[in-house]
mmCIF file of C-alpha atoms in Angstrom:
data_model
loop_
_atom_site.group_PDB
_atom_site.id
_atom_site.type_symbol
_atom_site.label_atom_id
_atom_site.label_comp_id
_atom_site.label_asym_id
_atom_site.label_seq_id
_atom_site.Cartn_x
_atom_site.Cartn_y
_atom_site.Cartn_z
ATOM 1 C CA UNK A 292 -28.401 16.317 -57.611
ATOM 2 C CA UNK A 293 -27.967 15.109 -54.204
ATOM 3 C CA UNK A 294 -27.143 17.532 -51.749
ATOM 4 C CA UNK A 295 -24.293 16.966 -49.582
ATOM 5 C CA UNK A 296 -23.967 17.237 -45.599
ATOM 6 C CA UNK A 297 -21.379 15.892 -43.133
ATOM 7 C CA UNK A 298 -20.089 15.925 -39.695
ATOM 8 C CA UNK A 299 -17.041 17.362 -39.004
ATOM 9 C CA UNK A 300 -14.805 15.852 -35.494
ATOM 10 C CA UNK A 301 -11.513 14.893 -34.486
ATOM 11 C CA UNK A 302 -11.790 11.680 -34.064
ATOM 12 C CA UNK A 303 -14.778 11.030 -35.909
ATOM 13 C CA UNK A 304 -14.802 7.352 -36.743
ATOM 14 C CA UNK A 305 -17.182 6.138 -34.515
ATOM 15 C CA UNK A 306 -19.871 8.888 -35.264
ATOM 16 C CA UNK A 307 -23.388 7.436 -35.621
ATOM 17 C CA UNK A 308 -24.180 10.758 -37.434
ATOM 18 C CA UNK A 309 -24.052 9.154 -40.796
ATOM 19 C CA UNK A 310 -26.512 6.421 -40.227
ATOM 20 C CA UNK A 311 -28.634 8.779 -38.379
ATOM 21 C CA UNK A 312 -29.067 11.093 -41.135
ATOM 22 C CA UNK A 313 -29.079 8.433 -43.937
ATOM 23 C CA UNK A 314 -32.309 7.133 -42.520
ATOM 24 C CA UNK A 315 -34.014 10.300 -42.117
ATOM 25 C CA UNK A 316 -32.950 10.772 -45.933
ATOM 26 C CA UNK A 317 -34.792 7.807 -46.614
ATOM 27 C CA UNK A 318 -37.871 8.213 -44.582
ATOM 28 C CA UNK A 319 -38.639 11.508 -46.317
ATOM 29 C CA UNK A 320 -37.265 10.551 -49.729
ATOM 30 C CA UNK A 321 -34.698 13.521 -49.564
ATOM 31 C CA UNK A 322 -31.974 13.751 -52.186
ATOM 32 C CA UNK A 323 -28.976 14.315 -49.755
ATOM 33 C CA UNK A 324 -25.981 12.378 -48.290
ATOM 34 C CA UNK A 325 -24.311 12.696 -45.198
ATOM 35 C CA UNK A 326 -20.404 11.755 -44.411
ATOM 36 C CA UNK A 327 -18.036 12.017 -41.532
ATOM 37 C CA UNK A 328 -15.168 14.031 -41.853
ATOM 38 C CA UNK A 329 -12.134 14.070 -39.739
ATOM 39 C CA UNK A 330 -10.267 17.142 -39.257
ATOM 40 C CA UNK A 331 -6.983 18.373 -38.043
ATOM 41 C CA UNK A 332 -7.138 19.920 -35.070
ATOM 42 C CA UNK A 333 -5.666 23.198 -36.406
ATOM 43 C CA UNK A 334 -7.516 22.741 -40.094
ATOM 44 C CA UNK A 335 -11.483 23.521 -39.047
ATOM 45 C CA UNK A 336 -12.038 26.309 -41.118
ATOM 46 C CA UNK A 337 -10.216 24.954 -43.997
ATOM 47 C CA UNK A 338 -12.168 21.968 -44.108
ATOM 48 C CA UNK A 339 -15.307 23.986 -43.947
ATOM 49 C CA UNK A 340 -14.382 26.017 -47.022
ATOM 50 C CA UNK A 341 -13.194 22.838 -48.484
ATOM 51 C CA UNK A 342 -16.645 21.235 -48.304
ATOM 52 C CA UNK A 343 -18.533 24.133 -49.203
ATOM 53 C CA UNK A 344 -16.015 24.601 -52.458
ATOM 54 C CA UNK A 345 -17.140 20.708 -53.376
ATOM 55 C CA UNK A 346 -20.662 21.263 -52.791
ATOM 56 C CA UNK A 347 -21.235 20.923 -49.335
ATOM 57 C CA UNK A 348 -24.642 22.573 -48.138
ATOM 58 C CA UNK A 349 -24.319 22.386 -44.367
ATOM 59 C CA UNK A 350 -22.411 20.252 -41.733
ATOM 60 C CA UNK A 351 -22.520 18.869 -38.016
ATOM 61 C CA UNK A 352 -19.858 19.801 -35.857
ATOM 62 C CA UNK A 353 -18.914 17.663 -32.896
ATOM 63 C CA UNK A 354 -15.643 17.780 -30.512
ATOM 64 C CA UNK A 355 -13.289 19.803 -30.527
ATOM 65 C CA UNK A 356 -14.486 22.331 -33.317
ATOM 66 C CA UNK A 357 -18.044 23.870 -31.694
ATOM 67 C CA UNK A 358 -16.077 26.792 -30.720
ATOM 68 C CA UNK A 359 -14.318 27.014 -34.132
ATOM 69 C CA UNK A 360 -17.593 26.762 -35.665
ATOM 70 C CA UNK A 361 -19.098 29.511 -33.407
ATOM 71 C CA UNK A 362 -16.343 32.274 -34.256
ATOM 72 C CA UNK A 363 -16.544 30.862 -38.103
ATOM 73 C CA UNK A 364 -20.067 32.096 -38.720
ATOM 74 C CA UNK A 365 -21.522 35.090 -40.379
ATOM 75 C CA UNK A 366 -24.767 34.829 -38.689
ATOM 76 C CA UNK A 367 -25.985 33.079 -35.265
ATOM 77 C CA UNK A 368 -29.051 32.060 -33.862
ATOM 78 C CA UNK A 369 -30.202 32.849 -30.365
ATOM 79 C CA UNK A 370 -29.469 29.327 -28.748
ATOM 80 C CA UNK A 371 -26.091 29.568 -30.684
ATOM 81 C CA UNK A 372 -25.081 32.706 -29.295
ATOM 82 C CA UNK A 373 -26.544 31.919 -25.342
ATOM 83 C CA UNK A 374 -24.514 28.448 -26.023
ATOM 84 C CA UNK A 375 -21.333 29.906 -26.818
ATOM 85 C CA UNK A 376 -20.919 27.015 -29.330
ATOM 86 C CA UNK A 377 -22.421 25.616 -32.929
ATOM 87 C CA UNK A 378 -23.004 22.408 -33.680
ATOM 88 C CA UNK A 379 -25.300 22.917 -37.231
ATOM 89 C CA UNK A 380 -23.487 24.826 -40.174
ATOM 90 C CA UNK A 381 -25.965 25.871 -42.641
ATOM 91 C CA UNK A 382 -24.551 27.807 -46.310
ATOM 92 C CA UNK A 383 -26.837 30.237 -47.074
ATOM 93 C CA UNK A 384 -27.710 31.429 -50.510
ATOM 94 C CA UNK A 385 -25.464 34.291 -50.717
ATOM 95 C CA UNK A 386 -22.467 31.966 -49.554
ATOM 96 C CA UNK A 387 -22.677 33.202 -45.802
ATOM 97 C CA UNK A 388 -22.628 30.655 -43.183
ATOM 98 C CA UNK A 389 -25.399 30.522 -40.368
ATOM 99 C CA UNK A 390 -24.712 28.680 -37.230
ATOM 100 C CA UNK A 391 -27.277 27.316 -34.760
ATOM 101 C CA UNK A 392 -27.056 24.817 -31.859
ATOM 102 C CA UNK A 393 -29.542 21.917 -31.577
ATOM 103 C CA UNK A 394 -27.995 20.214 -28.390
ATOM 104 C CA UNK A 395 -30.230 21.651 -26.202
ATOM 105 C CA UNK A 396 -33.275 21.301 -27.957
ATOM 106 C CA UNK A 397 -32.150 17.645 -28.277
ATOM 107 C CA UNK A 398 -32.278 16.994 -24.828
ATOM 108 C CA UNK A 399 -35.347 18.534 -24.067
ATOM 109 C CA UNK A 400 -37.278 16.580 -26.912
ATOM 110 C CA UNK A 401 -35.450 13.404 -25.640
ATOM 111 C CA UNK A 402 -36.814 13.904 -21.849
ATOM 112 C CA UNK A 403 -40.360 14.959 -23.523
ATOM 113 C CA UNK A 404 -40.186 11.773 -25.504
ATOM 114 C CA UNK A 405 -39.818 9.895 -22.280
ATOM 115 C CA UNK A 406 -42.391 11.883 -20.436
ATOM 116 C CA UNK A 407 -39.872 13.308 -18.361
ATOM 117 C CA UNK A 408 -41.562 16.089 -16.556
ATOM 118 C CA UNK A 409 -39.475 19.270 -15.963
ATOM 119 C CA UNK A 410 -42.263 22.329 -15.131
ATOM 120 C CA UNK A 411 -42.179 22.859 -11.401
ATOM 121 C CA UNK A 412 -39.081 20.239 -10.706
ATOM 122 C CA UNK A 413 -35.746 20.678 -8.961
ATOM 123 C CA UNK A 414 -33.215 19.721 -11.724
ATOM 124 C CA UNK A 415 -29.441 19.010 -11.076
ATOM 125 C CA UNK A 416 -26.715 19.374 -13.769
ATOM 126 C CA UNK A 417 -23.339 17.957 -13.428
ATOM 127 C CA UNK A 418 -20.754 19.753 -15.087
ATOM 128 C CA UNK A 419 -19.884 22.991 -16.329
ATOM 129 C CA UNK A 420 -18.292 22.964 -19.543
ATOM 130 C CA UNK A 421 -19.552 23.506 -23.287
ATOM 131 C CA UNK A 422 -22.067 20.548 -23.595
ATOM 132 C CA UNK A 423 -23.790 21.763 -20.577
ATOM 133 C CA UNK A 424 -23.688 25.485 -21.725
ATOM 134 C CA UNK A 425 -25.704 24.178 -24.912
ATOM 135 C CA UNK A 426 -28.554 22.838 -22.560
ATOM 136 C CA UNK A 427 -29.285 25.326 -19.839
ATOM 137 C CA UNK A 428 -31.339 27.658 -21.969
ATOM 138 C CA UNK A 429 -33.920 25.022 -23.375
ATOM 139 C CA UNK A 430 -33.929 23.774 -19.770
ATOM 140 C CA UNK A 431 -34.876 26.869 -18.156
ATOM 141 C CA UNK A 432 -37.660 27.680 -21.083
ATOM 142 C CA UNK A 433 -39.439 24.215 -19.201
ATOM 143 C CA UNK A 434 -39.912 26.487 -16.343
ATOM 144 C CA UNK A 435 -38.303 23.977 -13.311
ATOM 145 C CA UNK A 436 -38.624 25.163 -10.194
ATOM 146 C CA UNK A 437 -35.004 25.247 -9.927
ATOM 147 C CA UNK A 438 -31.703 24.396 -12.067
ATOM 148 C CA UNK A 439 -28.468 23.482 -9.902
ATOM 149 C CA UNK A 440 -25.283 22.871 -11.739
ATOM 150 C CA UNK A 441 -22.362 21.798 -9.744
ATOM 151 C CA UNK A 442 -18.921 21.119 -10.914
ATOM 152 C CA UNK A 443 -15.336 20.232 -9.731
ATOM 153 C CA UNK A 444 -14.131 23.662 -10.473
ATOM 154 C CA UNK A 445 -16.585 25.491 -8.479
ATOM 155 C CA UNK A 446 -15.733 28.726 -10.424
ATOM 156 C CA UNK A 447 -16.882 27.236 -13.887
ATOM 157 C CA UNK A 448 -20.337 26.339 -12.418
ATOM 158 C CA UNK A 449 -20.451 30.209 -10.645
ATOM 159 C CA UNK A 450 -19.838 31.478 -14.058
ATOM 160 C CA UNK A 451 -22.667 29.611 -15.734
ATOM 161 C CA UNK A 452 -25.054 30.813 -12.941
ATOM 162 C CA UNK A 453 -24.113 34.522 -13.658
ATOM 163 C CA UNK A 454 -24.447 33.858 -17.706
ATOM 164 C CA UNK A 455 -27.908 32.327 -17.222
ATOM 165 C CA UNK A 456 -29.608 33.765 -14.262
ATOM 166 C CA UNK A 457 -31.779 36.200 -16.274
ATOM 167 C CA UNK A 458 -33.622 33.332 -17.952
ATOM 168 C CA UNK A 459 -34.785 31.676 -14.489
ATOM 169 C CA UNK A 460 -34.032 30.232 -10.788
ATOM 170 C CA UNK A 461 -30.414 28.820 -11.101
ATOM 171 C CA UNK A 462 -27.353 28.659 -8.690
ATOM 172 C CA UNK A 463 -24.404 26.183 -8.631
ATOM 173 C CA UNK A 464 -20.763 25.812 -7.356
ATOM 174 C CA UNK A 465 -18.669 22.698 -6.132
ATOM 175 C CA UNK A 466 -19.789 19.413 -4.837
ATOM 176 C CA UNK A 467 -19.688 20.341 -1.460
ATOM 177 C CA UNK A 468 -22.703 22.910 -1.728
ATOM 178 C CA UNK A 469 -24.916 20.278 -2.851
ATOM 179 C CA UNK A 470 -28.138 19.723 -0.494
ATOM 180 C CA UNK A 471 -31.278 18.089 -0.869
ATOM 181 C CA UNK A 472 -33.061 16.105 -3.469
ATOM 182 C CA UNK A 473 -33.438 16.491 -7.055
ATOM 183 C CA UNK A 474 -36.624 15.290 -9.385
ATOM 184 C CA UNK A 475 -34.023 14.928 -12.358
ATOM 185 C CA UNK A 476 -30.350 14.523 -12.321
ATOM 186 C CA UNK A 477 -28.409 15.084 -15.591
ATOM 187 C CA UNK A 478 -24.582 14.200 -16.141
ATOM 188 C CA UNK A 479 -23.146 16.761 -18.893
ATOM 189 C CA UNK A 480 -19.866 15.695 -17.989
ATOM 190 C CA UNK A 481 -17.615 13.418 -20.214
ATOM 191 C CA UNK A 482 -16.588 11.090 -17.249
ATOM 192 C CA UNK A 483 -18.492 8.378 -18.654
ATOM 193 C CA UNK A 484 -16.458 8.162 -21.420
ATOM 194 C CA UNK A 485 -13.266 7.003 -18.681
ATOM 195 C CA UNK A 486 -15.223 4.915 -16.259
ATOM 196 C CA UNK A 487 -15.269 7.889 -13.848
ATOM 197 C CA UNK A 488 -18.025 8.803 -11.302
ATOM 198 C CA UNK A 489 -18.946 12.487 -10.066
ATOM 199 C CA UNK A 490 -18.665 12.819 -6.617
ATOM 200 C CA UNK A 491 -22.491 12.998 -5.636
ATOM 201 C CA UNK A 492 -23.905 12.019 -2.759
ATOM 202 C CA UNK A 493 -26.106 8.697 -2.761
ATOM 203 C CA UNK A 494 -29.240 10.594 -1.110
ATOM 204 C CA UNK A 495 -29.561 12.582 -4.320
ATOM 205 C CA UNK A 496 -32.512 11.217 -6.165
ATOM 206 C CA UNK A 497 -36.165 12.435 -4.702
ATOM 207 C CA UNK A 498 -38.674 9.555 -5.281
ATOM 208 C CA UNK A 499 -39.419 8.686 -8.720
ATOM 209 C CA UNK A 500 -36.634 10.660 -9.886
ATOM 210 C CA UNK A 501 -34.887 10.443 -13.229
ATOM 211 C CA UNK A 502 -30.856 10.112 -13.784
ATOM 212 C CA UNK A 503 -29.918 11.051 -17.418
ATOM 213 C CA UNK A 504 -26.072 10.696 -18.747
ATOM 214 C CA UNK A 505 -25.498 12.587 -22.143
ATOM 215 C CA UNK A 506 -23.192 9.965 -23.109
ATOM 216 C CA UNK A 507 -24.344 6.486 -24.473
ATOM 217 C CA UNK A 508 -23.502 3.126 -25.072
ATOM 218 C CA UNK A 509 -24.152 -0.637 -25.659
ATOM 219 C CA UNK A 510 -24.117 -1.181 -21.822
ATOM 220 C CA UNK A 511 -25.168 1.473 -19.136
ATOM 221 C CA UNK A 512 -22.562 4.142 -18.327
ATOM 222 C CA UNK A 513 -20.927 4.077 -14.767
ATOM 223 C CA UNK A 514 -23.213 7.120 -13.698
ATOM 224 C CA UNK A 515 -26.254 5.250 -14.971
ATOM 225 C CA UNK A 516 -25.184 1.861 -13.094
ATOM 226 C CA UNK A 517 -24.685 4.030 -9.788
ATOM 227 C CA UNK A 518 -27.943 5.690 -9.994
ATOM 228 C CA UNK A 519 -30.213 2.517 -10.612
ATOM 229 C CA UNK A 520 -29.561 0.806 -7.423
ATOM 230 C CA UNK A 521 -30.141 4.324 -5.495
ATOM 231 C CA UNK A 522 -33.898 4.540 -6.876
ATOM 232 C CA UNK A 523 -33.591 6.379 -10.097
ATOM 233 C CA UNK A 524 -35.169 5.527 -13.276
ATOM 234 C CA UNK A 525 -32.484 5.496 -15.874
ATOM 235 C CA UNK A 526 -31.973 7.394 -19.371
ATOM 236 C CA UNK A 527 -28.483 8.061 -21.614
ATOM 237 C CA UNK A 528 -27.540 10.319 -24.545
ATOM 238 C CA UNK A 529 -28.726 8.164 -27.568
ATOM 239 C CA UNK A 530 -32.037 9.937 -27.974
ATOM 240 C CA UNK A 531 -30.797 13.260 -27.401
ATOM 241 C CA UNK A 532 -28.212 12.443 -30.139
ATOM 242 C CA UNK A 533 -31.277 11.380 -32.727
ATOM 243 C CA UNK A 534 -33.375 14.512 -31.418
ATOM 244 C CA UNK A 535 -30.435 16.983 -32.375
ATOM 245 C CA UNK A 536 -29.762 15.438 -35.584
ATOM 246 C CA UNK A 537 -33.411 15.666 -36.129
ATOM 247 C CA UNK A 538 -33.412 19.384 -35.720
ATOM 248 C CA UNK A 539 -30.587 19.939 -37.815
ATOM 249 C CA UNK A 540 -32.254 18.115 -40.632
ATOM 250 C CA UNK A 541 -35.208 19.959 -40.331
ATOM 251 C CA UNK A 542 -32.985 23.277 -40.447
ATOM 252 C CA UNK A 543 -31.355 21.963 -43.553
ATOM 253 C CA UNK A 544 -34.088 20.570 -45.377
ATOM 254 C CA UNK A 545 -37.330 21.857 -43.859
ATOM 255 C CA UNK A 546 -38.779 18.443 -43.211
ATOM 256 C CA UNK A 547 -39.238 16.980 -39.665
ATOM 257 C CA UNK A 548 -38.107 13.634 -39.969
ATOM 258 C CA UNK A 549 -39.805 10.884 -37.417
ATOM 259 C CA UNK A 550 -37.381 9.949 -34.735
ATOM 260 C CA UNK A 551 -38.623 6.754 -33.058
ATOM 261 C CA UNK A 552 -38.000 4.390 -35.879
ATOM 262 C CA UNK A 553 -34.159 5.675 -35.840
ATOM 263 C CA UNK A 554 -34.186 5.644 -32.196
ATOM 264 C CA UNK A 555 -34.530 1.751 -32.503
ATOM 265 C CA UNK A 556 -32.244 1.254 -35.712
ATOM 266 C CA UNK A 557 -29.582 3.196 -33.519
ATOM 267 C CA UNK A 558 -30.346 1.210 -30.594
ATOM 268 C CA UNK A 559 -30.061 -2.015 -32.582
ATOM 269 C CA UNK A 560 -26.687 -0.894 -33.994
ATOM 270 C CA UNK A 561 -25.053 -0.497 -30.756
ATOM 271 C CA UNK A 562 -25.945 -3.845 -29.076
ATOM 272 C CA UNK A 563 -24.782 -5.655 -32.278
ATOM 273 C CA UNK A 564 -21.250 -4.365 -32.352
#
C-alpha cells in the first residue's frame, strides 16, 4: 500500500517539494507518493481533514498556512512551540495530529554541509517574520558569540529578542542600530522575491564572511548579488529546502535520505527551466 503525503500552500504550483520527496522515496525504496495541494486561504483545516480522510499520513505546510497548522495540532514538538509555526504534520495512530517545524534544523544542516562555522561567530539575521522565528532556536543551539536581529519595524525584532533571550546572547532592533561586522549574514526576509534589498551598510561583512539568502532561484538573489562584490562567500536557500524536507521525510518514514544527490538534481532543475 502506498502512503500519501503532500504540501499545502497558496500558491503552490511552483513548489519543488514533490520532486524532492519523489527522489527521497526512490532512493530509500519507500512506498509513498507526494503531491502539491493548493488550498483556499480560508480552507486549511478542511483541506487537512479531507486529505486524512482520503488516506493521507502527513504533510508539509508552507506560506501562508504555518500558523493555521500550529493551531490545528493536538501535540507540538518543542521546536514547533518555539517557532510558533508548523511546517510538518504527522497523523498519529490514534488519529491525532502532531506538528513539528524542520525549517531551522534545515538551515543549520545546510550551513554545516557547506562547512560554515557558527560556534563563536557573530551572526546577523535580517527580518523578524515567521521564517526568522523558525530558525533562531537551532542557530542559538550552535553557540554563536552573538546573534543580532534587525528589521524595518524595530519592535518586531525586539520582541524576538525577548522571546529567545533565554537561549543565548541575542540582541536586535532597527537597521539604524547596526554596528560592527559579522561572520554570517542571513537574509530571512522575502525581499528577494520582489527584487528589493534590505538597507544594510556596505561594511557589514567580516573577512571570510558568508552571506546566506533563505530564498533561492536559478540566478543569485538581489541580496547575494549585492553581497558578493563586498567580499562575502555566497549561499542561497536551496540546500535548506532539501534539508528541511529530509527531516520531514525522516519524521514520517523513520529513514534518513541522502541529501547531496537531491541537491544536485534540484539545482539542475532550476538551471534548465
